[in-house]
mmCIF file of C-alpha atoms in Angstrom:
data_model
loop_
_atom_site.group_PDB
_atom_site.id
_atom_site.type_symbol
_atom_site.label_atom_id
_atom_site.label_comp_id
_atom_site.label_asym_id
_atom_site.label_seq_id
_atom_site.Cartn_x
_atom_site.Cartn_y
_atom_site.Cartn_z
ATOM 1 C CA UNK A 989 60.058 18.037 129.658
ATOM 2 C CA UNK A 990 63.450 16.788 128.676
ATOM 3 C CA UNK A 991 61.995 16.549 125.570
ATOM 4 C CA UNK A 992 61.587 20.243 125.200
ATOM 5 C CA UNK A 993 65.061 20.942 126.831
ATOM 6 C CA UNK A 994 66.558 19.109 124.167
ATOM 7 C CA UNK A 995 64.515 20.988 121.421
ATOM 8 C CA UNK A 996 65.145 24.272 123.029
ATOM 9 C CA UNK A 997 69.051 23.496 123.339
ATOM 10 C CA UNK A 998 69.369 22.236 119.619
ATOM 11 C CA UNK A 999 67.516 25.722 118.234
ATOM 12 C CA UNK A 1000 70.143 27.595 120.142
ATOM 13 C CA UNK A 1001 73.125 25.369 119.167
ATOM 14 C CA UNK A 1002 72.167 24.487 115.351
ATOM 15 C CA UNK A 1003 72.204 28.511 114.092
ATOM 16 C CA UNK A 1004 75.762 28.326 115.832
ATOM 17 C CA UNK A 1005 76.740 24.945 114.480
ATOM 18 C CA UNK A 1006 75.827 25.783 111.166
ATOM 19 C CA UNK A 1007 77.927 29.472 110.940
ATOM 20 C CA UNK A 1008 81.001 27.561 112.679
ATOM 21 C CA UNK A 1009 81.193 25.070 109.382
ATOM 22 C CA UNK A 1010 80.681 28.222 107.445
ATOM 23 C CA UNK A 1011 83.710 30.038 109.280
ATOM 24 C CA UNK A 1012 86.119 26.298 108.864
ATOM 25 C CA UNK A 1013 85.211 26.164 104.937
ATOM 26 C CA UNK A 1014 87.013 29.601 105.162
ATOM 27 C CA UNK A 1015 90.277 28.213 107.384
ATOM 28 C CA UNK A 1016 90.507 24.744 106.154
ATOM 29 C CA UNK A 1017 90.752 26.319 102.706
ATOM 30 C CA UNK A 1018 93.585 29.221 104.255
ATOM 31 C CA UNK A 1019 95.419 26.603 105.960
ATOM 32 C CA UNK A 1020 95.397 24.069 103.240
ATOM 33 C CA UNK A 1021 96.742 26.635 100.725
ATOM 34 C CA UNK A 1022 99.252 27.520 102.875
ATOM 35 C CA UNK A 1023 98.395 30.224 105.109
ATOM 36 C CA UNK A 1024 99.061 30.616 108.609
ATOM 37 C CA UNK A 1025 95.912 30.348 111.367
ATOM 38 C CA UNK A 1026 95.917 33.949 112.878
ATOM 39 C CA UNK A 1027 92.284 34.276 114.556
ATOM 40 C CA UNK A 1028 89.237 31.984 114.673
ATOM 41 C CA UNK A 1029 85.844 33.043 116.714
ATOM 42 C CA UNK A 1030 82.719 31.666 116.678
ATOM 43 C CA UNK A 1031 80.323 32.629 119.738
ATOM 44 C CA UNK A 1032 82.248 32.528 122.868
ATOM 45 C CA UNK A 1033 84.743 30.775 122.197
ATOM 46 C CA UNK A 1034 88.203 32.460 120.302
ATOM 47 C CA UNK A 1035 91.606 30.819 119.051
ATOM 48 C CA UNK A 1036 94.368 33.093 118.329
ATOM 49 C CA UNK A 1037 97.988 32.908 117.349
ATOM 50 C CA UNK A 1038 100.298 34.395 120.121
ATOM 51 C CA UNK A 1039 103.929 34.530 118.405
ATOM 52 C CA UNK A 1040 103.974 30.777 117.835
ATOM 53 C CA UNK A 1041 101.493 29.442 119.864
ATOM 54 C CA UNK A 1042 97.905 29.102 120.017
ATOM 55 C CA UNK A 1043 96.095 30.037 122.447
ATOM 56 C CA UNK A 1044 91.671 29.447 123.350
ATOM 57 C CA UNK A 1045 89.948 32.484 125.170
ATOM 58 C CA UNK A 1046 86.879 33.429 125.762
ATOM 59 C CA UNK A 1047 85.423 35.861 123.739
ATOM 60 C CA UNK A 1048 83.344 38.747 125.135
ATOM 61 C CA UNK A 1049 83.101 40.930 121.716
ATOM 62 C CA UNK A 1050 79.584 40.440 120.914
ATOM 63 C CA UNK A 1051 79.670 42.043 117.549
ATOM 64 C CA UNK A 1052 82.128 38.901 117.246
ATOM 65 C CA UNK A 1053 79.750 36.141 118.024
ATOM 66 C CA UNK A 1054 78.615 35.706 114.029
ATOM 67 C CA UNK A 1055 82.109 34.396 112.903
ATOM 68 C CA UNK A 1056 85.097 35.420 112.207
ATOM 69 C CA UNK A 1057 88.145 33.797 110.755
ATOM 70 C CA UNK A 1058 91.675 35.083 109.998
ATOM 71 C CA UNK A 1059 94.501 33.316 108.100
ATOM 72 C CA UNK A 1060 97.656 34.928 106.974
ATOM 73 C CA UNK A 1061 100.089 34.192 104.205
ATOM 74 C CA UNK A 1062 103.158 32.850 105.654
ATOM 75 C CA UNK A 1063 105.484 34.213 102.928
ATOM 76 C CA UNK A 1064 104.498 37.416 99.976
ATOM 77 C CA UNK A 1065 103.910 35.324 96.823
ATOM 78 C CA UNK A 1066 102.089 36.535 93.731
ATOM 79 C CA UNK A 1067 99.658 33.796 94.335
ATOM 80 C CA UNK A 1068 98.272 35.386 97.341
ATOM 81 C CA UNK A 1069 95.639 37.427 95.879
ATOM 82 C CA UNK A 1070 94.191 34.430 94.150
ATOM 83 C CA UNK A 1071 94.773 32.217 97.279
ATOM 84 C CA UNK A 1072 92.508 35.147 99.634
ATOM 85 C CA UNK A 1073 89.534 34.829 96.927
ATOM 86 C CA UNK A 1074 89.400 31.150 96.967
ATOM 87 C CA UNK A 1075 89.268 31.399 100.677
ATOM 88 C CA UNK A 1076 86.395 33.775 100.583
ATOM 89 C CA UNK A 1077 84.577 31.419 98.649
ATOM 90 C CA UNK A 1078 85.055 28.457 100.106
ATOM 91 C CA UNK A 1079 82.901 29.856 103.436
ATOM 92 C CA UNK A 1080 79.417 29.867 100.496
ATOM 93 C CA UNK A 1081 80.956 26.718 98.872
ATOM 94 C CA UNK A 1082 80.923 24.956 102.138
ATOM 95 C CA UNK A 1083 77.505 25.995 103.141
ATOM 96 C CA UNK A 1084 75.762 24.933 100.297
ATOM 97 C CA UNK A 1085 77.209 21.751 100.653
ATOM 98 C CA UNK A 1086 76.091 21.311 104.244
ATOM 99 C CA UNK A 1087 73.126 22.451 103.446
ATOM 100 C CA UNK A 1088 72.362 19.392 101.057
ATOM 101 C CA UNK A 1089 73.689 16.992 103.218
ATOM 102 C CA UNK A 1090 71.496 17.786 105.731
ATOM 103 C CA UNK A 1091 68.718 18.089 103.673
ATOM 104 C CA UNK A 1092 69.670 14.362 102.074
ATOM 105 C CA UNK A 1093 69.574 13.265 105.960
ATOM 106 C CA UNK A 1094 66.553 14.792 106.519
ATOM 107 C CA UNK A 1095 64.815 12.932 103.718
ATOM 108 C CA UNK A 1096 66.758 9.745 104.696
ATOM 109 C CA UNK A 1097 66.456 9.529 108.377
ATOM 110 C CA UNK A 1098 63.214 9.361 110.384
ATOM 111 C CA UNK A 1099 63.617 10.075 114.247
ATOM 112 C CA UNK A 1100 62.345 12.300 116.901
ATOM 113 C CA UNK A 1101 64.699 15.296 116.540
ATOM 114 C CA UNK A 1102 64.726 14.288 112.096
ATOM 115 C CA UNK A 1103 62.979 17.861 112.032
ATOM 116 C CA UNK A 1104 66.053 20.237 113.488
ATOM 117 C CA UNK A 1105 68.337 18.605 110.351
ATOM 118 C CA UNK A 1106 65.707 20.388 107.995
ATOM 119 C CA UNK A 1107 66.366 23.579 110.307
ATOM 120 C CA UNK A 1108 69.690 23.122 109.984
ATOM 121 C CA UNK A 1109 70.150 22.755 105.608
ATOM 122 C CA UNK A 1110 67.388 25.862 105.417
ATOM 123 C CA UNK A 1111 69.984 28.014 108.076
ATOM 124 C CA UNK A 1112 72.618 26.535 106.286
ATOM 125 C CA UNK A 1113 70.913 27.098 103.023
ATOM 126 C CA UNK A 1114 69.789 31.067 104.249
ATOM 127 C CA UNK A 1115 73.894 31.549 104.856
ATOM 128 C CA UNK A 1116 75.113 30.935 101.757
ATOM 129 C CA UNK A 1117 72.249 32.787 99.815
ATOM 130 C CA UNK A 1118 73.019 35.755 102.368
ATOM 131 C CA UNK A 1119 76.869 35.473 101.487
ATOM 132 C CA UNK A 1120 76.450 35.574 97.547
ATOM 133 C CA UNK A 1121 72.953 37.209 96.084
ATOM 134 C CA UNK A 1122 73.743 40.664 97.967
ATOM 135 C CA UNK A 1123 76.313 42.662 97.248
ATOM 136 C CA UNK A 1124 76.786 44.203 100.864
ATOM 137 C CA UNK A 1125 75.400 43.038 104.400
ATOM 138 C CA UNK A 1126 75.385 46.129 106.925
ATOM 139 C CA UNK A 1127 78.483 47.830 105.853
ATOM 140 C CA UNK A 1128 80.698 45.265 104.481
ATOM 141 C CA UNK A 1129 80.792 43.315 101.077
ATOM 142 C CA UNK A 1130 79.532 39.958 100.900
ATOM 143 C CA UNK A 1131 81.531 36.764 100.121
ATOM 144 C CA UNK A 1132 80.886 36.743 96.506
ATOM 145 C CA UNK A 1133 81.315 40.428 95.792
ATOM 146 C CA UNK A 1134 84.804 40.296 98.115
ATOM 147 C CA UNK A 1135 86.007 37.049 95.308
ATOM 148 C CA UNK A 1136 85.310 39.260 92.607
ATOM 149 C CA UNK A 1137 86.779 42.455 93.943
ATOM 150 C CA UNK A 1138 89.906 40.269 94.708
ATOM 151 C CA UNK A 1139 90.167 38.720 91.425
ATOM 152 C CA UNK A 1140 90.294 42.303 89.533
ATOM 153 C CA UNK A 1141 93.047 44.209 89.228
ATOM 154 C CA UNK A 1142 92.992 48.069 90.397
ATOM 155 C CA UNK A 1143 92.431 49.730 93.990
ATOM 156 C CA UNK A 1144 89.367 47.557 94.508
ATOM 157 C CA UNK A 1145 91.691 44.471 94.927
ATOM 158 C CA UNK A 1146 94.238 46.833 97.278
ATOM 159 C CA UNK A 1147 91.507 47.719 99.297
ATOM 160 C CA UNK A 1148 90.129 44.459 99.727
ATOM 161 C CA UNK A 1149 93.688 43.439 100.686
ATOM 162 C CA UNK A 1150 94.072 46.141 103.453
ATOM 163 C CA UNK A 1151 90.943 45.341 104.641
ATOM 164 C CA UNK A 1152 92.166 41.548 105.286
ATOM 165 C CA UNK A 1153 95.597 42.878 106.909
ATOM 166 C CA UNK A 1154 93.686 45.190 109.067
ATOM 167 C CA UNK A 1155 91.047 42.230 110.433
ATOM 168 C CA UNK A 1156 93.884 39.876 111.021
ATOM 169 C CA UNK A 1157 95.875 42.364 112.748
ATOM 170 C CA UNK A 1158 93.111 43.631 114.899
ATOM 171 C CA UNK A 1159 92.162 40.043 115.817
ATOM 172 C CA UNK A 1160 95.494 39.469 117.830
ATOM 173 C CA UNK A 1161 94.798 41.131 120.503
ATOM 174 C CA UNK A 1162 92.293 43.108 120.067
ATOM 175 C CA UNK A 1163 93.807 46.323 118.789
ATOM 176 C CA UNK A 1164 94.466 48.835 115.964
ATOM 177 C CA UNK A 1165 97.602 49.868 117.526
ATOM 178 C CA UNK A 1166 99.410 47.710 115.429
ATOM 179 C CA UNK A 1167 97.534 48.227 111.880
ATOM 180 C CA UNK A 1168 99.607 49.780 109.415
ATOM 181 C CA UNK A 1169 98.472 53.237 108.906
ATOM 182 C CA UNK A 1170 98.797 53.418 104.858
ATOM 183 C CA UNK A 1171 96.249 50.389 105.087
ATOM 184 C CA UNK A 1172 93.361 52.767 106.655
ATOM 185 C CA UNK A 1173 94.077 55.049 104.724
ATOM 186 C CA UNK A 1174 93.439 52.729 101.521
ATOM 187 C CA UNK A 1175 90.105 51.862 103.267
ATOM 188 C CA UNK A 1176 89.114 55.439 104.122
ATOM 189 C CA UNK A 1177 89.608 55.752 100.108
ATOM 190 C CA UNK A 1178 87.013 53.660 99.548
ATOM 191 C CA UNK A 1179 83.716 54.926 99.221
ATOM 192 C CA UNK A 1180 81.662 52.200 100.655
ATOM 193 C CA UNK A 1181 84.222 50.788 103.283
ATOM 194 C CA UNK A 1182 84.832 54.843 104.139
ATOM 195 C CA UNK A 1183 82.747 54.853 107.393
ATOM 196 C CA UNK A 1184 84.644 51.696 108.532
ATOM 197 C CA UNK A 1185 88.336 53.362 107.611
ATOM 198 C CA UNK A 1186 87.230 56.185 109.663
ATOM 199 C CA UNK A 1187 86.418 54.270 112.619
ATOM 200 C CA UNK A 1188 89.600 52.500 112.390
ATOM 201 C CA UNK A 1189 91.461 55.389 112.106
ATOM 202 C CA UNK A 1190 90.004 57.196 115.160
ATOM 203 C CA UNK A 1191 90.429 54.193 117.415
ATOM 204 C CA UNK A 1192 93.935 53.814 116.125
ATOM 205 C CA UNK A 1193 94.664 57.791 116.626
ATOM 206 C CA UNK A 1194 93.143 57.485 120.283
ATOM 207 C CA UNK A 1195 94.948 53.567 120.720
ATOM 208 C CA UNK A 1196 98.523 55.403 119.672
ATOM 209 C CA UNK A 1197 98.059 58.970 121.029
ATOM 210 C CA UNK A 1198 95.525 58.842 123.879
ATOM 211 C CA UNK A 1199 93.204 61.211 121.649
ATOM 212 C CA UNK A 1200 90.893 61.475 118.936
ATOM 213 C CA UNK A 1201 92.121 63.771 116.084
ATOM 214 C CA UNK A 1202 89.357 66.063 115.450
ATOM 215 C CA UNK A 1203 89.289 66.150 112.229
ATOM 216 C CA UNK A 1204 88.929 62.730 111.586
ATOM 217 C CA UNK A 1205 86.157 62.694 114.855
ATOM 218 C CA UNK A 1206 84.325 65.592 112.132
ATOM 219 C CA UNK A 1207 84.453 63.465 108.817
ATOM 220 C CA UNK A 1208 83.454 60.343 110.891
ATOM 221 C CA UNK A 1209 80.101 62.216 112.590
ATOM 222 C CA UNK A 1210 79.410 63.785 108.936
ATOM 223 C CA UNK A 1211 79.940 60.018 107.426
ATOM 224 C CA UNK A 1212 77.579 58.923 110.567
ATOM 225 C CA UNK A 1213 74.179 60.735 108.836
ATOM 226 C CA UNK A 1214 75.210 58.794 105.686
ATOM 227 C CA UNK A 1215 74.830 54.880 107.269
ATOM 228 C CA UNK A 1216 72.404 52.642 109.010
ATOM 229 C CA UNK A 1217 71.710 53.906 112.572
ATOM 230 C CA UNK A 1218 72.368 50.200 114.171
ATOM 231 C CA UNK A 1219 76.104 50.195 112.207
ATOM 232 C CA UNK A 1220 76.332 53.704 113.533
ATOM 233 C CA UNK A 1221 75.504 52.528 116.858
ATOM 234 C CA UNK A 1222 77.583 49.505 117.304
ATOM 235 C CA UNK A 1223 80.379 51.693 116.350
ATOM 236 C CA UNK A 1224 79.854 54.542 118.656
ATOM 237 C CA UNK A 1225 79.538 52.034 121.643
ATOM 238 C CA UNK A 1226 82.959 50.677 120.655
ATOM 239 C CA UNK A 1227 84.403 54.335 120.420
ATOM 240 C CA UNK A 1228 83.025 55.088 123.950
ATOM 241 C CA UNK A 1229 84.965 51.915 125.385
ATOM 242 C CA UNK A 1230 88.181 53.705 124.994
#
């Protein structure tokens, strides 16, 4: 029986384990080129910079629970661009890595619970193929495709860039009210990141003004017939919370 518990724990925990190290390849990287921790979830638990403190809550976004990570440039520097893409790769880099370690420990080690480190390099292993063969997972880019969209010059970089500003700012504290407006707009530009512009844009409209503006509640239900119903979902149920 305890046995089993401990089997049963370590399937739930390893998936989680295993996207954390993915999410700290991303902020090691930010904070050892310079940038500034801004927001840091994985599962339940969420770090955050308030002014110049950081603070541990407990998040209850569950569309959060896959990772997130948010580091800022603490002064504008030309390097910047180039800094954000090698932090977008570093999340793959890292996983691959892990995933061979554990896979080298697997092979190495022999003992009851030897079987959850192969578990853990194929999850580990599944990550970083999910993050760099696509080009897109649900609506958003994948790692790889974000590095190369960075390193280009021309509105594909710019959006990418607003995109970042508008993640970091939303992650302290949990708001659009503070996103700068010419960055949705940038997004909204954006063919594929359209839907998610729109989205930001109503819940900023209704976060600033108390109300939707209808014609951006028209475009977003016309780009709604266009996307996934489950991304369409997830973002109506977030709407509705307002």
């Amino acid at each position: 029986m305890t046995s089993k518990i401990i089997e049963i724990a370590l399937l739930l925990i390893i998936p989680l384990v295993v996207i954390g190290i993915h999410e700290l390849g991303h902020l090691i990287t930010g904070v050892y080129l310079g940038f500034r921790l801004e927001l840091f979830i994985l599962g339940p638990l969420g770090i955050k910079r308030d002014e110049d403190k950081i603070k541990i809550y407990f998040n209850k976004n569950i569309a959060h629970y896959g990772g997130i990570t948010s580091t800022i440039p603490r002064k504008d520097s030309p390097e910047n661009n180039r800094k954000f893409a090698l932090i977008l790769l570093a999340g793959p880099i890292t996983s691959l890595f892990l995933s061979i370690f554990l896979g080298a420990l697997y092979y190495t080690l022999e003992f009851q619970f030897s079987k959850f480190l192969l578990i853990g390099s194929l999850t580990s292993l599944g990550i970083f193929l999910v993050t760099t063969i696509p080009n897109k997972t649900g609506m958003f880019f994948t790692d790889r495709k974000r590095y190369q969209r960075l390193t280009k010059d021309g509105p594909e970089k710019d959006v990418e860039l607003a995109l970042l500003r508008i993640i970091g700012n939303y992650g302290k504290d949990n708001s659009y009210k503070n996103v700068n407006p010419n960055d949705i707009e940038l997004v909204i530009q954006d063919k594929d990141y359209k839907y998610f512009g729109l989205f930001t844009k109503l819940t900023y409209e209704h976060e600033t003004t108390g109300k939707f503006d209808l014609t951006t509640k028209r475009e977003f239900e016309k780009k709604s017939n266009e996307m996934p119903k489950s991304s369409v979902k997830a973002m109506r149920m977030q709407l509705e919370k307002l």
